[in-house]
Coordinates of C-alpha atoms in Angstrom, one line a residue:
M1 CA 22.9 -18.4 -33.9
Q2 CA 21.0 -19.1 -30.7
D3 CA 17.9 -20.3 -32.7
Y4 CA 20.1 -22.6 -34.8
G5 CA 21.9 -24.0 -31.7
T6 CA 18.7 -24.8 -29.8
K7 CA 15.9 -25.3 -32.2
R8 CA 17.6 -25.7 -35.6
T9 CA 15.7 -22.6 -36.9
G10 CA 16.7 -19.1 -37.9
P11 CA 18.9 -17.8 -40.8
L12 CA 21.7 -20.3 -40.1
S13 CA 19.3 -23.2 -40.8
T14 CA 18.6 -22.0 -44.4
S15 CA 22.0 -22.4 -46.0
N16 CA 25.3 -24.0 -45.3
L17 CA 26.9 -20.8 -46.6
I18 CA 25.8 -17.8 -44.6
K19 CA 28.5 -15.2 -44.2
M20 CA 31.8 -14.2 -45.7
A21 CA 34.3 -11.4 -44.9
Q22 CA 37.2 -9.9 -46.7
L23 CA 39.8 -9.1 -44.1
P24 CA 43.4 -7.9 -43.8
L25 CA 45.9 -9.9 -41.8
P26 CA 46.7 -7.9 -38.6
E27 CA 49.7 -10.0 -37.9
F28 CA 51.6 -8.2 -40.7
H29 CA 51.0 -4.8 -39.2
T30 CA 52.5 -5.2 -35.7
E31 CA 56.2 -4.2 -35.3
D32 CA 57.4 -7.8 -35.4
G33 CA 55.0 -8.6 -38.2
R34 CA 56.2 -5.8 -40.4
K35 CA 59.8 -7.1 -40.0
E36 CA 58.7 -10.6 -40.9
L37 CA 56.8 -9.3 -43.9
D38 CA 59.8 -7.3 -45.0
Q39 CA 61.9 -10.5 -45.0
L40 CA 59.3 -12.4 -47.0
L41 CA 58.9 -9.6 -49.5
S42 CA 62.7 -9.2 -49.8
A43 CA 62.9 -12.7 -51.0
L44 CA 60.6 -12.0 -54.0
D45 CA 62.5 -12.3 -57.3
P46 CA 60.5 -11.6 -60.5
A47 CA 63.1 -13.3 -62.7
S48 CA 62.9 -16.5 -60.6
D49 CA 59.1 -16.2 -60.5
A50 CA 58.9 -16.1 -64.3
H51 CA 61.1 -19.1 -64.5
R52 CA 59.0 -20.9 -61.9
S53 CA 55.8 -20.3 -64.0
P54 CA 56.6 -21.1 -67.6
Q55 CA 54.8 -18.8 -70.1
T56 CA 55.0 -15.9 -67.7
T57 CA 57.1 -12.9 -68.7
S58 CA 59.5 -11.2 -66.3
A59 CA 57.6 -7.9 -66.9
F60 CA 54.3 -9.4 -65.8
A61 CA 55.9 -11.3 -62.8
A62 CA 57.4 -7.9 -61.6
A63 CA 54.0 -6.1 -62.0
H64 CA 52.1 -8.9 -60.2
E65 CA 54.6 -8.9 -57.3
T66 CA 54.4 -5.1 -57.0
F67 CA 50.6 -5.3 -56.8
V68 CA 50.6 -8.1 -54.2
R69 CA 53.3 -6.3 -52.2
S70 CA 51.0 -3.1 -52.1
I71 CA 48.1 -5.2 -50.7
L72 CA 50.1 -7.0 -48.1
T73 CA 51.7 -3.8 -46.7
D74 CA 48.4 -1.9 -46.5
P75 CA 46.5 -2.5 -43.3
S76 CA 43.2 -1.5 -44.9
E77 CA 43.4 -4.0 -47.8
A78 CA 41.9 -7.5 -47.7
V79 CA 44.4 -10.3 -47.8
G80 CA 41.9 -13.2 -47.5
N81 CA 38.3 -14.1 -47.8
Y82 CA 36.8 -16.0 -44.9
I83 CA 33.6 -18.0 -45.6
F84 CA 31.5 -19.2 -42.6
G85 CA 29.0 -22.0 -42.8
S86 CA 26.8 -23.8 -40.3
A87 CA 27.9 -27.3 -41.4
Y88 CA 30.8 -29.7 -41.2
A89 CA 33.4 -29.2 -44.0
P90 CA 35.7 -32.2 -44.4
F91 CA 38.9 -30.2 -45.0
D92 CA 41.0 -32.7 -43.1
A93 CA 38.7 -35.7 -42.9
P94 CA 39.4 -39.3 -43.7
S95 CA 37.5 -38.9 -46.9
P96 CA 35.5 -36.1 -48.7
T97 CA 32.2 -37.9 -47.9
Y98 CA 32.9 -38.1 -44.1
R99 CA 30.5 -36.2 -41.9
A100 CA 31.4 -35.8 -38.2
P101 CA 28.5 -36.1 -35.8
G102 CA 27.2 -33.1 -33.9
K103 CA 26.7 -29.5 -34.7
H104 CA 29.5 -27.6 -36.5
V105 CA 30.6 -24.3 -37.9
S106 CA 33.2 -24.3 -40.6
V107 CA 35.4 -21.5 -41.8
A108 CA 36.9 -21.8 -45.3
I109 CA 39.8 -19.5 -46.0
E110 CA 40.6 -18.1 -49.5
L111 CA 43.8 -16.4 -50.5
S112 CA 42.6 -13.2 -52.2
H113 CA 45.8 -12.4 -54.1
P114 CA 47.8 -15.6 -55.0
L115 CA 51.1 -15.3 -56.8
S116 CA 51.0 -18.9 -58.0
R117 CA 49.9 -19.1 -61.6
G118 CA 48.9 -22.1 -63.7
S119 CA 48.3 -22.8 -67.3
V120 CA 45.7 -24.0 -69.8
H121 CA 46.7 -25.6 -73.1
I122 CA 44.7 -27.1 -76.0
T123 CA 45.9 -30.7 -76.6
S124 CA 43.5 -31.7 -79.4
A125 CA 41.8 -30.0 -82.3
A126 CA 39.3 -32.8 -82.8
P127 CA 35.8 -31.3 -83.3
E128 CA 34.1 -33.9 -81.2
K129 CA 36.1 -32.7 -78.2
A130 CA 34.8 -29.2 -78.5
G131 CA 32.6 -28.2 -75.5
T132 CA 33.9 -31.2 -73.4
N133 CA 36.6 -31.5 -70.8
E134 CA 38.7 -33.4 -73.2
G135 CA 41.3 -32.0 -75.5
V136 CA 42.6 -29.5 -72.9
S137 CA 45.3 -29.7 -70.2
V138 CA 44.7 -27.6 -67.1
D139 CA 47.6 -27.3 -64.6
C140 CA 46.5 -25.1 -61.6
R141 CA 49.9 -25.2 -59.8
Y142 CA 48.4 -24.3 -56.5
L143 CA 51.0 -23.1 -53.9
S144 CA 53.8 -23.1 -56.5
H145 CA 54.8 -19.7 -55.3
P146 CA 56.3 -19.9 -51.8
L147 CA 54.7 -16.6 -50.6
D148 CA 51.2 -18.1 -51.0
L149 CA 52.0 -20.8 -48.5
E150 CA 53.4 -18.3 -46.1
V151 CA 50.3 -16.1 -46.2
L152 CA 47.7 -18.9 -46.2
A153 CA 49.4 -20.5 -43.1
R154 CA 49.1 -17.2 -41.3
Q155 CA 45.5 -16.9 -42.3
V156 CA 44.9 -20.4 -40.7
R157 CA 46.5 -19.2 -37.4
F158 CA 44.5 -16.0 -37.6
T159 CA 41.3 -18.0 -37.9
E160 CA 42.1 -20.2 -34.9
D161 CA 43.6 -17.4 -32.7
I162 CA 41.3 -14.5 -33.4
I163 CA 38.2 -15.3 -35.4
S164 CA 37.2 -18.4 -33.5
R165 CA 37.6 -16.5 -30.2
A166 CA 35.5 -13.5 -31.2
E167 CA 32.0 -12.9 -30.0
P168 CA 29.4 -14.0 -30.6
L169 CA 31.0 -17.1 -32.3
T170 CA 33.2 -18.2 -29.4
R171 CA 30.3 -18.6 -26.9
H172 CA 28.8 -21.3 -29.2
L173 CA 32.1 -23.3 -29.5
K174 CA 33.3 -26.1 -27.3
P175 CA 36.6 -25.6 -25.4
Y176 CA 39.5 -26.9 -27.5
N177 CA 43.2 -27.1 -27.4
K178 CA 45.2 -24.9 -29.8
R179 CA 46.1 -26.9 -32.8
F180 CA 48.4 -24.7 -34.8
T181 CA 51.0 -24.0 -32.2
D182 CA 53.6 -23.0 -34.7
L183 CA 53.7 -21.8 -38.3
E184 CA 55.1 -25.1 -39.6
A185 CA 52.0 -26.9 -38.3
A186 CA 49.8 -24.5 -40.2
K187 CA 51.9 -24.8 -43.4
D188 CA 51.6 -28.6 -43.2
Y189 CA 47.8 -28.3 -42.8
V190 CA 47.6 -26.0 -45.9
R191 CA 49.7 -28.3 -48.0
R192 CA 47.4 -31.2 -47.2
T193 CA 44.0 -29.5 -47.5
A194 CA 44.4 -26.6 -50.0
D195 CA 42.0 -26.6 -52.9
G196 CA 40.9 -24.1 -55.5
A197 CA 37.8 -21.8 -55.4
Y198 CA 37.2 -22.4 -59.2
H199 CA 37.4 -18.7 -60.0
Y200 CA 39.7 -19.2 -62.9
T201 CA 41.0 -16.0 -64.7
G202 CA 43.9 -14.8 -66.7
T203 CA 44.3 -17.4 -69.5
C204 CA 43.7 -14.7 -72.2
S205 CA 44.8 -11.7 -70.3
M206 CA 44.0 -8.1 -71.3
M207 CA 47.4 -6.4 -71.1
P208 CA 50.3 -5.4 -73.4
R209 CA 51.4 -8.2 -75.7
A210 CA 55.0 -7.7 -74.5
M211 CA 53.9 -8.7 -71.0
G212 CA 52.2 -11.8 -72.3
G213 CA 48.8 -10.4 -73.0
V214 CA 46.4 -12.0 -75.4
V215 CA 43.7 -9.3 -76.0
D216 CA 43.9 -5.6 -76.3
N217 CA 41.8 -3.0 -74.5
R218 CA 38.9 -3.6 -76.9
L219 CA 39.0 -7.4 -76.2
R220 CA 40.5 -8.2 -79.6
V221 CA 42.9 -11.0 -79.8
Y222 CA 46.3 -9.8 -80.9
G223 CA 47.0 -10.6 -84.5
C224 CA 43.3 -11.1 -85.4
S225 CA 41.1 -8.4 -86.9
N226 CA 37.7 -9.8 -85.9
L227 CA 38.1 -12.2 -82.9
R228 CA 37.3 -11.2 -79.4
V229 CA 37.3 -12.9 -76.0
C230 CA 34.6 -11.8 -73.5
D231 CA 34.8 -13.8 -70.4
A232 CA 36.8 -14.2 -67.1
S233 CA 39.9 -15.3 -69.0
V234 CA 40.7 -11.7 -69.9
V235 CA 41.2 -10.6 -66.3
P236 CA 44.9 -10.7 -65.6
L237 CA 44.7 -10.8 -61.8
E238 CA 42.2 -12.6 -59.6
P239 CA 39.5 -10.1 -58.4
T240 CA 39.2 -9.9 -54.6
A241 CA 35.4 -10.6 -54.8
N242 CA 33.6 -13.3 -56.6
P243 CA 34.3 -12.8 -60.4
Q244 CA 30.7 -13.1 -61.4
A245 CA 29.9 -9.4 -61.4
V246 CA 33.2 -8.7 -63.2
V247 CA 32.2 -11.2 -66.0
Y248 CA 28.9 -9.4 -66.4
A249 CA 30.7 -6.1 -66.8
I250 CA 33.1 -7.6 -69.4
A251 CA 30.2 -9.0 -71.4
E252 CA 28.5 -5.6 -71.4
L253 CA 31.7 -4.0 -72.5
G254 CA 32.3 -6.5 -75.2
A255 CA 28.7 -6.1 -76.5
S256 CA 29.2 -2.3 -76.7
F257 CA 32.5 -2.7 -78.6
I258 CA 30.9 -5.0 -81.2
K259 CA 27.9 -2.6 -81.6
E260 CA 30.3 0.3 -82.1
D261 CA 32.2 -1.5 -84.8
I262 CA 29.0 -2.6 -86.6
L263 CA 27.0 0.6 -86.5

């Protein structure tokens, strides 16, 4: 960091994305934080969640909430992914192309286990639209589940209060006034700046059909004898890490199933 700050050399000069960390949220594991988390979790309602996300069964909504609850209440589990880059990221800039003068370090925050769920629907069977971004409707529905906003807002405060004041990062930052003085300010910031990481999963989930699954444990589409799906869409819950390695594994698994059926 010293080389980058003084001479524009060193590892930080080679990429605008240099480090990432999967971290828990310590705020939830203090005495007051546990009480606050209990209140947030007590408000979860799988039936209401299923109604909030059309095409979602109550059984899957309950299983999903149980999983996220187990993550949030475990101090050793990562709640968010924090991505550091030696560049200016226009999260809250006048326009996406705006670049502030000077030297900057940006921290992007990703929610590792969102409860919000979107949908993908085919809107046209026209052959000329195959392989294009036409003929399909994608509704990501970011922050449609209220718990996602609560967690992300706390991650923003954690970044400002803890990460930015940790050594050696803090010695390279200019003095600044605390911006997110209360949780509502952080929530407003999240609402205005949140975007997706484009790690889409779950549109053809591998799980029981009664829960809304599309493929079985051999990647076969329910109701079809010889049709499989072998991509990120079969993963029912977003992986904590980048899904690329998961997709490689799914492809290898799918290839082995096909060879077993043929040979």
